[in-house]
Structures are given as C-alpha cells and as structure tokens.
mmCIF file of C-alpha atoms and ligand atoms in Angstrom:
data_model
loop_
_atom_site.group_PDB
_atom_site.id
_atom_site.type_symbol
_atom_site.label_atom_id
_atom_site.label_comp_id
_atom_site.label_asym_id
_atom_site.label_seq_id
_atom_site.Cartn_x
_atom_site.Cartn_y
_atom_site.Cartn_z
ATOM 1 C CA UNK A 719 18.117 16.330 -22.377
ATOM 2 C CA UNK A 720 19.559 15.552 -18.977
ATOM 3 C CA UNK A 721 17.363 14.030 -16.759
ATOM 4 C CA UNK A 722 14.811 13.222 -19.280
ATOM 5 C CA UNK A 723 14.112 9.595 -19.768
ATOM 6 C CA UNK A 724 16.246 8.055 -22.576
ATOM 7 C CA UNK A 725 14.452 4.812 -23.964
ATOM 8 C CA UNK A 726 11.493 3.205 -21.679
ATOM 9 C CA UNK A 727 11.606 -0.928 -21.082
ATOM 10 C CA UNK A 728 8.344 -2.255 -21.961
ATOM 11 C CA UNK A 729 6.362 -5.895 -20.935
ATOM 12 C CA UNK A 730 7.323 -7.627 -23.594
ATOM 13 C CA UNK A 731 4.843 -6.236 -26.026
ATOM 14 C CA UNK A 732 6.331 -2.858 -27.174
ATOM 15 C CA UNK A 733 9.045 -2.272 -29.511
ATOM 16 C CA UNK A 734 10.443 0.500 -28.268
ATOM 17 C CA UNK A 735 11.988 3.320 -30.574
ATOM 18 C CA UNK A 736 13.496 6.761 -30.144
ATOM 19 C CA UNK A 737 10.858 9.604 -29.513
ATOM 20 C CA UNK A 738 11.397 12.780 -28.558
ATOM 21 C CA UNK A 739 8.756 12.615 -25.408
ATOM 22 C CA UNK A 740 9.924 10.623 -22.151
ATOM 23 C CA UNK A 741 7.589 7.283 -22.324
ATOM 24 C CA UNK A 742 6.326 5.688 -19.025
ATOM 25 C CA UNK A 743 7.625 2.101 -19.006
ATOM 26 C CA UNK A 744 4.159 0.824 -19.078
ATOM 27 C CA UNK A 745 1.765 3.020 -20.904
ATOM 28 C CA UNK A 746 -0.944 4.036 -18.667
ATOM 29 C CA UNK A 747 -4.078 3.630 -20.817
ATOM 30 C CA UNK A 748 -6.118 3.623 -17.995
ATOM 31 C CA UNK A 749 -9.824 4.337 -18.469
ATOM 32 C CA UNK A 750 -11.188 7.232 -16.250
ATOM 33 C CA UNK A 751 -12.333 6.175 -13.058
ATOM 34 C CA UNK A 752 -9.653 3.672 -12.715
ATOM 35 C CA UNK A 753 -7.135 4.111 -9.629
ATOM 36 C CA UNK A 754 -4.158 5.449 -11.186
ATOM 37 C CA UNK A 755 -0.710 4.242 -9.190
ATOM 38 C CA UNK A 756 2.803 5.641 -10.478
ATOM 39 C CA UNK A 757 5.858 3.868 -8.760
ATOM 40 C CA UNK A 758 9.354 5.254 -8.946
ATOM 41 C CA UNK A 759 12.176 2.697 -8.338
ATOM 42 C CA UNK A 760 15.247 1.769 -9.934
ATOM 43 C CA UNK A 761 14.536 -2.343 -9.643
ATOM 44 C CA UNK A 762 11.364 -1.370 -12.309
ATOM 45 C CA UNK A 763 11.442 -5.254 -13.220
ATOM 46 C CA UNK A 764 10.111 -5.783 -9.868
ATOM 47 C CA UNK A 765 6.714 -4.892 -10.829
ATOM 48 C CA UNK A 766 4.307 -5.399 -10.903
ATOM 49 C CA UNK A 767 5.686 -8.732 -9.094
ATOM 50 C CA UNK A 768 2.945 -10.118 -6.945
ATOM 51 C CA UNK A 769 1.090 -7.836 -7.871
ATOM 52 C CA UNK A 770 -0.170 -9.299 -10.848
ATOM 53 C CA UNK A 771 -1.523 -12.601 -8.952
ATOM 54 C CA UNK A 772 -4.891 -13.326 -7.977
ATOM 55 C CA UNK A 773 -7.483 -9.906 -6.652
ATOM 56 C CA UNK A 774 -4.871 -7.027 -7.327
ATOM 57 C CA UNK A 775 -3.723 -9.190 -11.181
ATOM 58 C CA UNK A 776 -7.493 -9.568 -11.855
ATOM 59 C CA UNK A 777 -8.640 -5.810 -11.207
ATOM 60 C CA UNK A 778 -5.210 -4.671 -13.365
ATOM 61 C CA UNK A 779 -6.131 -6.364 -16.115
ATOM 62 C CA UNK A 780 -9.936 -5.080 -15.612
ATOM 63 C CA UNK A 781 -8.485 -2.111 -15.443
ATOM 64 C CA UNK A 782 -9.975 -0.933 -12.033
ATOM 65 C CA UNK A 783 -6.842 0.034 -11.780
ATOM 66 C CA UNK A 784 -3.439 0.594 -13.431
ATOM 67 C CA UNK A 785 0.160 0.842 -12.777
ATOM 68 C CA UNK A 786 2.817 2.962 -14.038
ATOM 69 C CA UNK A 787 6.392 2.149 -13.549
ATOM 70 C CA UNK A 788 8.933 4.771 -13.557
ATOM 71 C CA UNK A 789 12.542 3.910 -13.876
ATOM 72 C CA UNK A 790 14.365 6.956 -11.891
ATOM 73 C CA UNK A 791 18.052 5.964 -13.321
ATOM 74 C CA UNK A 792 15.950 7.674 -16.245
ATOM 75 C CA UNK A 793 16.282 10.834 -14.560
ATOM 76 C CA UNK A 794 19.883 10.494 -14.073
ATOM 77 C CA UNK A 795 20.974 13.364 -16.566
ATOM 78 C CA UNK A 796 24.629 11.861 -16.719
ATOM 79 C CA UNK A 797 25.646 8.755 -18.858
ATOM 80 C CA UNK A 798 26.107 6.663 -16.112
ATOM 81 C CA UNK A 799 22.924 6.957 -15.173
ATOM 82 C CA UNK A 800 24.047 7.466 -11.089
ATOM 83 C CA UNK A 801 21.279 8.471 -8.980
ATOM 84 C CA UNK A 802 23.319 8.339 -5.706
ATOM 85 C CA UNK A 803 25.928 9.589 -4.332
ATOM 86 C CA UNK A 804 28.498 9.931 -0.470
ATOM 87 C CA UNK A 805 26.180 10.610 2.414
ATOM 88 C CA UNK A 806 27.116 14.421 3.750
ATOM 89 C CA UNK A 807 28.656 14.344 6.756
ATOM 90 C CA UNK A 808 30.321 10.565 6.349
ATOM 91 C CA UNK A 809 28.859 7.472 7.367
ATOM 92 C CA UNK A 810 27.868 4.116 5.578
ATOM 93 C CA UNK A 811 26.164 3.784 2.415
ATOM 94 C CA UNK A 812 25.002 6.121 -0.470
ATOM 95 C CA UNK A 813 22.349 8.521 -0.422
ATOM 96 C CA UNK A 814 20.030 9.071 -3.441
ATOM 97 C CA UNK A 815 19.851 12.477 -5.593
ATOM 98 C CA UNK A 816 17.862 14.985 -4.491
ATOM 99 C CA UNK A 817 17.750 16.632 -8.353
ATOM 100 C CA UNK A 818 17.570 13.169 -9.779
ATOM 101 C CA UNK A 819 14.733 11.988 -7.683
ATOM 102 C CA UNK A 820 12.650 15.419 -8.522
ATOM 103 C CA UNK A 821 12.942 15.062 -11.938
ATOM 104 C CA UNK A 822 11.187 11.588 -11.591
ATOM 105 C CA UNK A 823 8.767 13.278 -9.165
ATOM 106 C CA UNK A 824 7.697 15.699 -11.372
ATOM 107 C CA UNK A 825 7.097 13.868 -14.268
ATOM 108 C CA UNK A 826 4.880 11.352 -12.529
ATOM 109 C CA UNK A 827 2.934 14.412 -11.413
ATOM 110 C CA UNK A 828 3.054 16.030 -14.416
ATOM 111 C CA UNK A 829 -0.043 14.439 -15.106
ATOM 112 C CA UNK A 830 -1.446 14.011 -11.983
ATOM 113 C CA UNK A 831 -4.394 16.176 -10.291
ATOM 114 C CA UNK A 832 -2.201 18.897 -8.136
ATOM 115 C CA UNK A 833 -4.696 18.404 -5.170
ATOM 116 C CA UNK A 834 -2.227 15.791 -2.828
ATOM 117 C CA UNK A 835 -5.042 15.028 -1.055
ATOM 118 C CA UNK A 836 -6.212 13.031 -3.734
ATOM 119 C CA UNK A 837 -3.028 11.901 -5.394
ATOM 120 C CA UNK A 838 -0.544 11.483 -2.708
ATOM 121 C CA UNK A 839 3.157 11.788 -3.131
ATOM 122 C CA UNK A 840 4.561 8.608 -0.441
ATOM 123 C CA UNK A 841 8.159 7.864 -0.104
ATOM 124 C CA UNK A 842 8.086 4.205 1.916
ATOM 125 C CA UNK A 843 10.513 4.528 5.023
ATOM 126 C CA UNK A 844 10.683 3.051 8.193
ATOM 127 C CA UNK A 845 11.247 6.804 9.226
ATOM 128 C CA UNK A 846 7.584 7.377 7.834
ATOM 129 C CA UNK A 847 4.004 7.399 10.255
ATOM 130 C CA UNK A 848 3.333 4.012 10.021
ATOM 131 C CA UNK A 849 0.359 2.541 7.505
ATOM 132 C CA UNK A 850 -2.692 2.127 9.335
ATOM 133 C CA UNK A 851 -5.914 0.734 7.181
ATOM 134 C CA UNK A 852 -7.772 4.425 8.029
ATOM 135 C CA UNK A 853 -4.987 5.685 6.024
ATOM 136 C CA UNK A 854 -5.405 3.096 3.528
ATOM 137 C CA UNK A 855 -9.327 3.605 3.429
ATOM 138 C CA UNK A 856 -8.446 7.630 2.620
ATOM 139 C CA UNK A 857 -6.043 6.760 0.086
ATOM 140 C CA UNK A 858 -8.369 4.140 -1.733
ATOM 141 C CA UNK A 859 -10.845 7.124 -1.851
ATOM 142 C CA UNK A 860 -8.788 9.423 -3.833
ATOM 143 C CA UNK A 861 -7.879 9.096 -7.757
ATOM 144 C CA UNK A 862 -4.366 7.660 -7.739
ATOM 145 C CA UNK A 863 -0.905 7.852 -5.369
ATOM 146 C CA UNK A 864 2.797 7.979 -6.514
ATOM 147 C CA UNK A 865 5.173 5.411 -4.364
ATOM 148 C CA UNK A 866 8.729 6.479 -4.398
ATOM 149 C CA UNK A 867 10.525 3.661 -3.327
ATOM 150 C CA UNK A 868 14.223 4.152 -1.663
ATOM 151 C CA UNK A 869 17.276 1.844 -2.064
ATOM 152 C CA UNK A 870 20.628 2.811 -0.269
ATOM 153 C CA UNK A 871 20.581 4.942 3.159
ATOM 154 C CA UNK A 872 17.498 6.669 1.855
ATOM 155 C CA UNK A 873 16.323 10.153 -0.093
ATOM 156 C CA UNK A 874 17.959 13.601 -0.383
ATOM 157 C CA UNK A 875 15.740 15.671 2.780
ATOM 158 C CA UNK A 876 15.698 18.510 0.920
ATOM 159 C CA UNK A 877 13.305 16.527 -2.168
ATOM 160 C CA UNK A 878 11.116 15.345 0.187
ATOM 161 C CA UNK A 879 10.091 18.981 1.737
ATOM 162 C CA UNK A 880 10.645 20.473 -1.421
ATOM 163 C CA UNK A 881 7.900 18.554 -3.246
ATOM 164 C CA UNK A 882 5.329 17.821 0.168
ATOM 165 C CA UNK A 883 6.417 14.084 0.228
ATOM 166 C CA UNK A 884 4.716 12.031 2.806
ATOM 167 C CA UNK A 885 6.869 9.578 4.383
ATOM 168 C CA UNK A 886 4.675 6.130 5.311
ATOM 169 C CA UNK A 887 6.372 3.195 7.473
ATOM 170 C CA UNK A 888 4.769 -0.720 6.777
ATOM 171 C CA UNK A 889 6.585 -1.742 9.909
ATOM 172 C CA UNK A 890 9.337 -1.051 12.557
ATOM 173 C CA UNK A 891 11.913 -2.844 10.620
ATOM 174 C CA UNK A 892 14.776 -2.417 7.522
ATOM 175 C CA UNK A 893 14.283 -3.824 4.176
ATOM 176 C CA UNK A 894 16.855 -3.462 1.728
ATOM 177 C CA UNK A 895 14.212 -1.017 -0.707
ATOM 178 C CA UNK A 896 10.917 0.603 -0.061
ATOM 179 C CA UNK A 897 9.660 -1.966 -3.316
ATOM 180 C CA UNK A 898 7.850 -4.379 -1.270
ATOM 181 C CA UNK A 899 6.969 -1.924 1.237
ATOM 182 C CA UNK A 900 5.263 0.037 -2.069
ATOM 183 C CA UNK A 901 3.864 -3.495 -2.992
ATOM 184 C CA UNK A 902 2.052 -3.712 0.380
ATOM 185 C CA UNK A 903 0.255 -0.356 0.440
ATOM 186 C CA UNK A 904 -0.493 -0.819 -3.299
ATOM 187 C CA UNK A 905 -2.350 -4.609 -2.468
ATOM 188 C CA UNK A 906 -3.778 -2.940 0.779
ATOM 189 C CA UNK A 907 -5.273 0.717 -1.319
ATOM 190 C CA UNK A 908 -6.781 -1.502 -4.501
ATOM 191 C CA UNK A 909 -8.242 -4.222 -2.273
ATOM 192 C CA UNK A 910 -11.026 -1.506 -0.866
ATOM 193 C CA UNK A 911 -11.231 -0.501 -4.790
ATOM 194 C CA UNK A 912 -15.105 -1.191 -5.954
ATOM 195 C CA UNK A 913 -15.439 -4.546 -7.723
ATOM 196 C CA UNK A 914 -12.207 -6.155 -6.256
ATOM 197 C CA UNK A 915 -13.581 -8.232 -3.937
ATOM 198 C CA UNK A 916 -16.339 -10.150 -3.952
ATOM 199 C CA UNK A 917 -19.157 -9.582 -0.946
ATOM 200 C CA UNK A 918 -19.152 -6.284 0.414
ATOM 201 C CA UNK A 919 -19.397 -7.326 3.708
ATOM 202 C CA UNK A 920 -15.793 -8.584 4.044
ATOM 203 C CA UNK A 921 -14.152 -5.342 4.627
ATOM 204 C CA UNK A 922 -16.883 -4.797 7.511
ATOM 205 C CA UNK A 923 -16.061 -7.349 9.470
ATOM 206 C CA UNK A 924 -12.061 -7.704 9.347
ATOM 207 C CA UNK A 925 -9.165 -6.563 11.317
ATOM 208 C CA UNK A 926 -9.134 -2.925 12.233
ATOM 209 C CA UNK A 927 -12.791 -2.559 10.826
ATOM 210 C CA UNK A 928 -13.680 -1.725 14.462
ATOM 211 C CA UNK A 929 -11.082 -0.603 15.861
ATOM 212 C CA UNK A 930 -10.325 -3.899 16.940
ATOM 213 C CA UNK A 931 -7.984 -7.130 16.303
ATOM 214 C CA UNK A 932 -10.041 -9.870 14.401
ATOM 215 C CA UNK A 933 -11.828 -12.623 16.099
ATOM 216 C CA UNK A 934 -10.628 -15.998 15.206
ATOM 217 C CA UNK A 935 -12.338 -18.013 12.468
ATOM 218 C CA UNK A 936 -12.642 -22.038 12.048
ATOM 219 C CA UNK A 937 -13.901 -23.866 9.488
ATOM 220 C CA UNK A 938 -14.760 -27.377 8.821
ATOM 221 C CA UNK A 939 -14.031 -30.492 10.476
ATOM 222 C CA UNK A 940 -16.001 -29.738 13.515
ATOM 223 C CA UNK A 941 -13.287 -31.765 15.372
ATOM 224 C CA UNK A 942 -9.448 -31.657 14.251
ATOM 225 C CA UNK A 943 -6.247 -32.995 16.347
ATOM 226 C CA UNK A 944 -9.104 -33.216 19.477
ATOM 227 C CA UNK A 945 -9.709 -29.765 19.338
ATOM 228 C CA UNK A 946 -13.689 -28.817 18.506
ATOM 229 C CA UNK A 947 -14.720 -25.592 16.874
ATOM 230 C CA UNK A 948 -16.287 -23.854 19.644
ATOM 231 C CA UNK A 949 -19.740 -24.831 20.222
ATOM 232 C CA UNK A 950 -21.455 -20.997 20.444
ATOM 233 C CA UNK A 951 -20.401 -21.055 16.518
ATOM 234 C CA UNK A 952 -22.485 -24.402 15.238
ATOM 235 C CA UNK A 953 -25.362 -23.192 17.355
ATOM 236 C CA UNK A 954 -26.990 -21.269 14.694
ATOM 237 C CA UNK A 955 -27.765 -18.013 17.321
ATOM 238 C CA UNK A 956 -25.997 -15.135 15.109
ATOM 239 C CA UNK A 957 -27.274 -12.496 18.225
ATOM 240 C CA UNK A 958 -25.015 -14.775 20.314
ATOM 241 C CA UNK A 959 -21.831 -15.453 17.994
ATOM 242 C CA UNK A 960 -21.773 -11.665 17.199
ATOM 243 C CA UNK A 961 -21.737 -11.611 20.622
ATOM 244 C CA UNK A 962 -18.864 -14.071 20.973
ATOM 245 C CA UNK A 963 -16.615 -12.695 18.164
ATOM 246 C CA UNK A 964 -16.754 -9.442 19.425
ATOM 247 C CA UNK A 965 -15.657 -10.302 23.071
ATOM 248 C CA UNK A 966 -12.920 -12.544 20.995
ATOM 249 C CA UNK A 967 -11.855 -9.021 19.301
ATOM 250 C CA UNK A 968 -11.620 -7.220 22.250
ATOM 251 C CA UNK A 969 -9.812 -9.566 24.342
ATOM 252 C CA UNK A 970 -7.093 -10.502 21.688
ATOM 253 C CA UNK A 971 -7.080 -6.675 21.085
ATOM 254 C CA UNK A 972 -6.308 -5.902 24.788
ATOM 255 C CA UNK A 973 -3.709 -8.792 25.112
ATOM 256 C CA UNK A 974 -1.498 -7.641 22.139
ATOM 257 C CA UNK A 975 -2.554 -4.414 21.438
ATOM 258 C CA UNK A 976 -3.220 -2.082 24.159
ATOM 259 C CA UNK A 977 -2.235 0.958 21.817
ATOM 260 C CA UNK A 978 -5.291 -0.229 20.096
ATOM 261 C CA UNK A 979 -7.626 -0.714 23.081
ATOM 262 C CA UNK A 980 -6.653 2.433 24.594
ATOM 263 C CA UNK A 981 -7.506 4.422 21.048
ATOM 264 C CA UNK A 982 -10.736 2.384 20.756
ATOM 265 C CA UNK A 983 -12.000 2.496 24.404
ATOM 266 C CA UNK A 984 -11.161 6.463 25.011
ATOM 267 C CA UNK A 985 -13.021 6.711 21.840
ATOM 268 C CA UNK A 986 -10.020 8.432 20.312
ATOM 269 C CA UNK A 987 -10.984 6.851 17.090
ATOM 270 C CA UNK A 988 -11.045 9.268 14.242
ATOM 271 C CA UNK A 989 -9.779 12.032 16.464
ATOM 272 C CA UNK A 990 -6.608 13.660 16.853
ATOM 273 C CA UNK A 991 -3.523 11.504 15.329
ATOM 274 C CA UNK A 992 -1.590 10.742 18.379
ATOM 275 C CA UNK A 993 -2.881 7.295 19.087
ATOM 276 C CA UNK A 994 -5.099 6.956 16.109
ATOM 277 C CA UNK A 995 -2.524 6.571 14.189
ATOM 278 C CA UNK A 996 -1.855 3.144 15.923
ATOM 279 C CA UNK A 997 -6.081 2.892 15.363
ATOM 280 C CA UNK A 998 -7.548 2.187 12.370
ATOM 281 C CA UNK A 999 -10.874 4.378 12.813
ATOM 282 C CA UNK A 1000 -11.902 5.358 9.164
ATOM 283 C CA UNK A 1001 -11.783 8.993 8.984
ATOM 284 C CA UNK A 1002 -12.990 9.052 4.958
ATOM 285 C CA UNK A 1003 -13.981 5.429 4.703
ATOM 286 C CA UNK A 1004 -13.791 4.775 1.279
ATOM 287 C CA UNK A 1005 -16.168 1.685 1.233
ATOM 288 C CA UNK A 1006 -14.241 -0.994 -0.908
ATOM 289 C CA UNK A 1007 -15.159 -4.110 -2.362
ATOM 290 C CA UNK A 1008 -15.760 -8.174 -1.714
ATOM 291 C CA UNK A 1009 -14.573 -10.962 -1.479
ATOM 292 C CA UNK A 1010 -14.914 -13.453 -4.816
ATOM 293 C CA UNK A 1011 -12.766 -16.603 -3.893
ATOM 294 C CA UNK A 1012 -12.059 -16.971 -0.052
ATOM 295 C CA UNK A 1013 -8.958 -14.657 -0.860
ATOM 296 C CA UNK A 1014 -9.292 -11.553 1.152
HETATM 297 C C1 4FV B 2303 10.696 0.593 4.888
HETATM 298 C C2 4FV B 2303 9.855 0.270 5.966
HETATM 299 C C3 4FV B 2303 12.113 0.235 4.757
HETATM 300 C C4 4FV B 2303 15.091 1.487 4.430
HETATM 301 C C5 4FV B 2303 16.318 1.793 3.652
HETATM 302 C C6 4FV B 2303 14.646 0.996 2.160
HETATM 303 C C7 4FV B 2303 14.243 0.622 3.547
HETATM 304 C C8 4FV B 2303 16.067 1.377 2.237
HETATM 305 N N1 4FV B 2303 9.980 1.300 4.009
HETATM 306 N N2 4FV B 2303 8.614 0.778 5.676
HETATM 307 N N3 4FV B 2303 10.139 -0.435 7.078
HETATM 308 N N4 4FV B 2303 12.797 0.858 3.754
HETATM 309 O O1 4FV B 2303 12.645 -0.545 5.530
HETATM 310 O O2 4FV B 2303 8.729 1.389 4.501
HETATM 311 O O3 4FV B 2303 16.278 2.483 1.408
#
C-alpha cells in the first residue's frame, strides 16, 4: 500500500519477514508505565547512538523507558522511496514531503494517547522555542513524545499545522539533521525519569533548578596548579556554603545570563512565556531521579 511501511530493519535480533501490518523497527514491548519515545528520521541507524551508553542505556534496557524508531522513507509510497522534493518558490536544498511525513506521523500516533499534552508531537528546528529544562520537566511528566527529526531545508508547513506539531530549538545554530538535536531532548526528558539517577537530590540542586546558573564545584586535591579550593567549602558550615553557592549562582547568572536574572529577579518564573522561556521555572515539575555514578 503506498506509504505503508514495506519491511522494518531490526537490531540484529529479528529476522524479519513479510507481514501484512507495518512493523516498528524496534518493537516497542514496553511495560506500562514506561516512557514511551517514537523518533521519525530517515538516518534510523543512528539510534539509539549514545543513547544506549551509561544512565539513558541502563534505564532502556530496564525498561523505564523505550524507544521506537521509525524509518519515514517507509512512508514514501513510491519505489524510490523519495521523501523530498524542490523547495516552492526556488532556493537551495530540498524540502521534505508534507504527505510522506504525515503518514509517518500518524502511525506513530496511531497508538499514542490523543491528549498532546501528554504525548507531544516535536519537530527539532532551530526555527522552534528553544528547550528550556521547565519544558523538559513537563515533558518527563507526561507518558511518551514523538521526535520528528528534519534533514534537508526542513518540513512541509502545511504537516506541521495540520497535525499540531510543536517546533523545539536545542540552540541558535544549524546542524545538518534534527537527530542529535532529538538525542539531546531524549537524554535531557529520561534523565528526570524515576529510578534513572541515583540520589534524588541531584536534580534539586543543578543548573536551572532555581532559576539560576550553577555554582561551581571542586573536588579533591585541596591544592592543584597553586590554586586552593575555596576555604568557605572545607569549613564544614553548610548554613554558610549554601550561602556561598548561591551568591556563586547568582553572580555567574547575572554575568552571562541576564535573560535569566531578569526572569528570576522580576519573579517572572513560571509566568507568562515571554522571558520564561529563557527561565527554567518548573511549571509541572515532574520530580525525576538520582544520581548513581557521579554521571549526572
Ligand atoms: C536544529 C536546532 C537544527 C536545520 C536543518 C536540521 C537542522 C536540518 N534542530 N535545534 N538548532 N536542525 O539545526 O533543533 O533539517
């Protein structure tokens, strides 16, 4: 059938055989409660890449959560599989499908709970509000997100209003395909997933936890290269080197962020979007995990 999925590529453990239903390229036996991601690309063998290293590899294959990889040349509908084609209007580059990139859109959905506010549909591009960890915290609260990643010039407009796509930016720069960018949100949701880090506490104190730029950290020896930890740390007062770290935050966070001061000193926090979205107040904290092994 055009546009359906001919033959899925597995991971090396599935022989894969003609069936008459479209199979995801990596079966998504995810047990309930786990956070369901679905990522359409055309590079599929770049996932799950990094991915499968260290916190986000571990809670995969505990199944906290679970990844789905959609190949959208599956959705092609013509024998050469195209997915692209001459930007309207002329200029550089191709543009991809608006038909083809529905079809894969609507079968990762098919599935999917309809309410978006708990399984997003996010196209990555630097066009897109950019990621802020509030956003992440909401998104790590919901039951599962579909990434479409672009390649070429970008995405058909009309697919992106026509199925409520939210367009997310990791950064005020151009990457060759939103696949890294999807990598980034993906590590940044299922970190704040329960049971993927070890102490609780981690996510308190870190960047953007207040509002505010991290404090720096030092570690052992006391004295490295001439330069000495600062003593307020080894003095054992915690009322004083909260004290310290915080005026550390703030400082750093006036010096290179003022959008970030300005949100978190007029309180704008968790209000309306304008600045916040250069803020990090939680708006639906979705209290995540801890740290196990120094890796955060
Ligand atoms: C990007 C970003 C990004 C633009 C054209 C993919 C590329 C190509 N995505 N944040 N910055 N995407 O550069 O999210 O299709």
């Amino acid at each position: 059938m055009a546009g359906e999925p001919s033959k899925p590529r597995s991971h090396g453990m599935f022989q894969p055989r003609a069936s008459a239903q479209p199979r995801p390229l990596m079966p998504d036996q995810a047990p309930a409660g786990a956070f369901r991601v679905k990522v359409l690309t055309i590079l599929p063998e770049m996932f799950p890449g990094a991915l499968a290293a260290s916190l986000t590899g571990r809670a995969l294959t505990q199944r906290i959560w679970s990844l789905e990889v959609l190949d959208i040349r599956e959705f092609a509908g013509n024998k050469h599989r195209t997915v692209d084609d001459t930007p309207a209007g002329g200029g550089p580059g191709m543009v991809m499908c608006a038909h083809v990139v529905a079809a894969a859109i609507d079968h990762a959905q098919a599935d999917a709970p309809s309410d978006r506010a708990r399984w997003p549909v996010i196209y990555l591009s630097p066009r897109g509000r950019p990621l802020t960890q509030a956003r992440v915290r909401e998104l790590a609260a919901g039951a599962g997100l579909t990434l479409l990643c672009g390649r070429f010039e970008g995405v058909d407009q009309r697919v992106l209003e026509a199925r409520e796509v939210e367009e997310v930016s990791i950064g005020d720069f151009v990457l060759t395909g939103g696949e890294i960018p999807a990598m980034a949100l993906i590590d940044a949701v299922v970190r704040l997933r329960p049971g993927v880090l070890g102490n609780a506490e981690s996510t308190e104190e870190e960047s953007f936890s207040r509002g505010l730029l991290e404090h720096p950290h030092y570690t052992r020896p006391p004295l490295w290269e001439g330069r000495a930890i600062p003593e307020i740390l080894l003095s054992g007062h915690h009322a004083k080197i909260a004290e310290w770290r915080l005026s550390q935050a703030e400082g750093l966070t006036k010096q290179r962020r003022p959008d970030l001061w300005r949100a978190h000193t007029s309180g704008t926090e968790g209000a309306a979007d304008g600045d916040r979205e250069l803020s990090d107040a939680p708006t639906s904290a979705a209290k995540g995990g801890q740290t196990k092994d120094r890796e955060r």
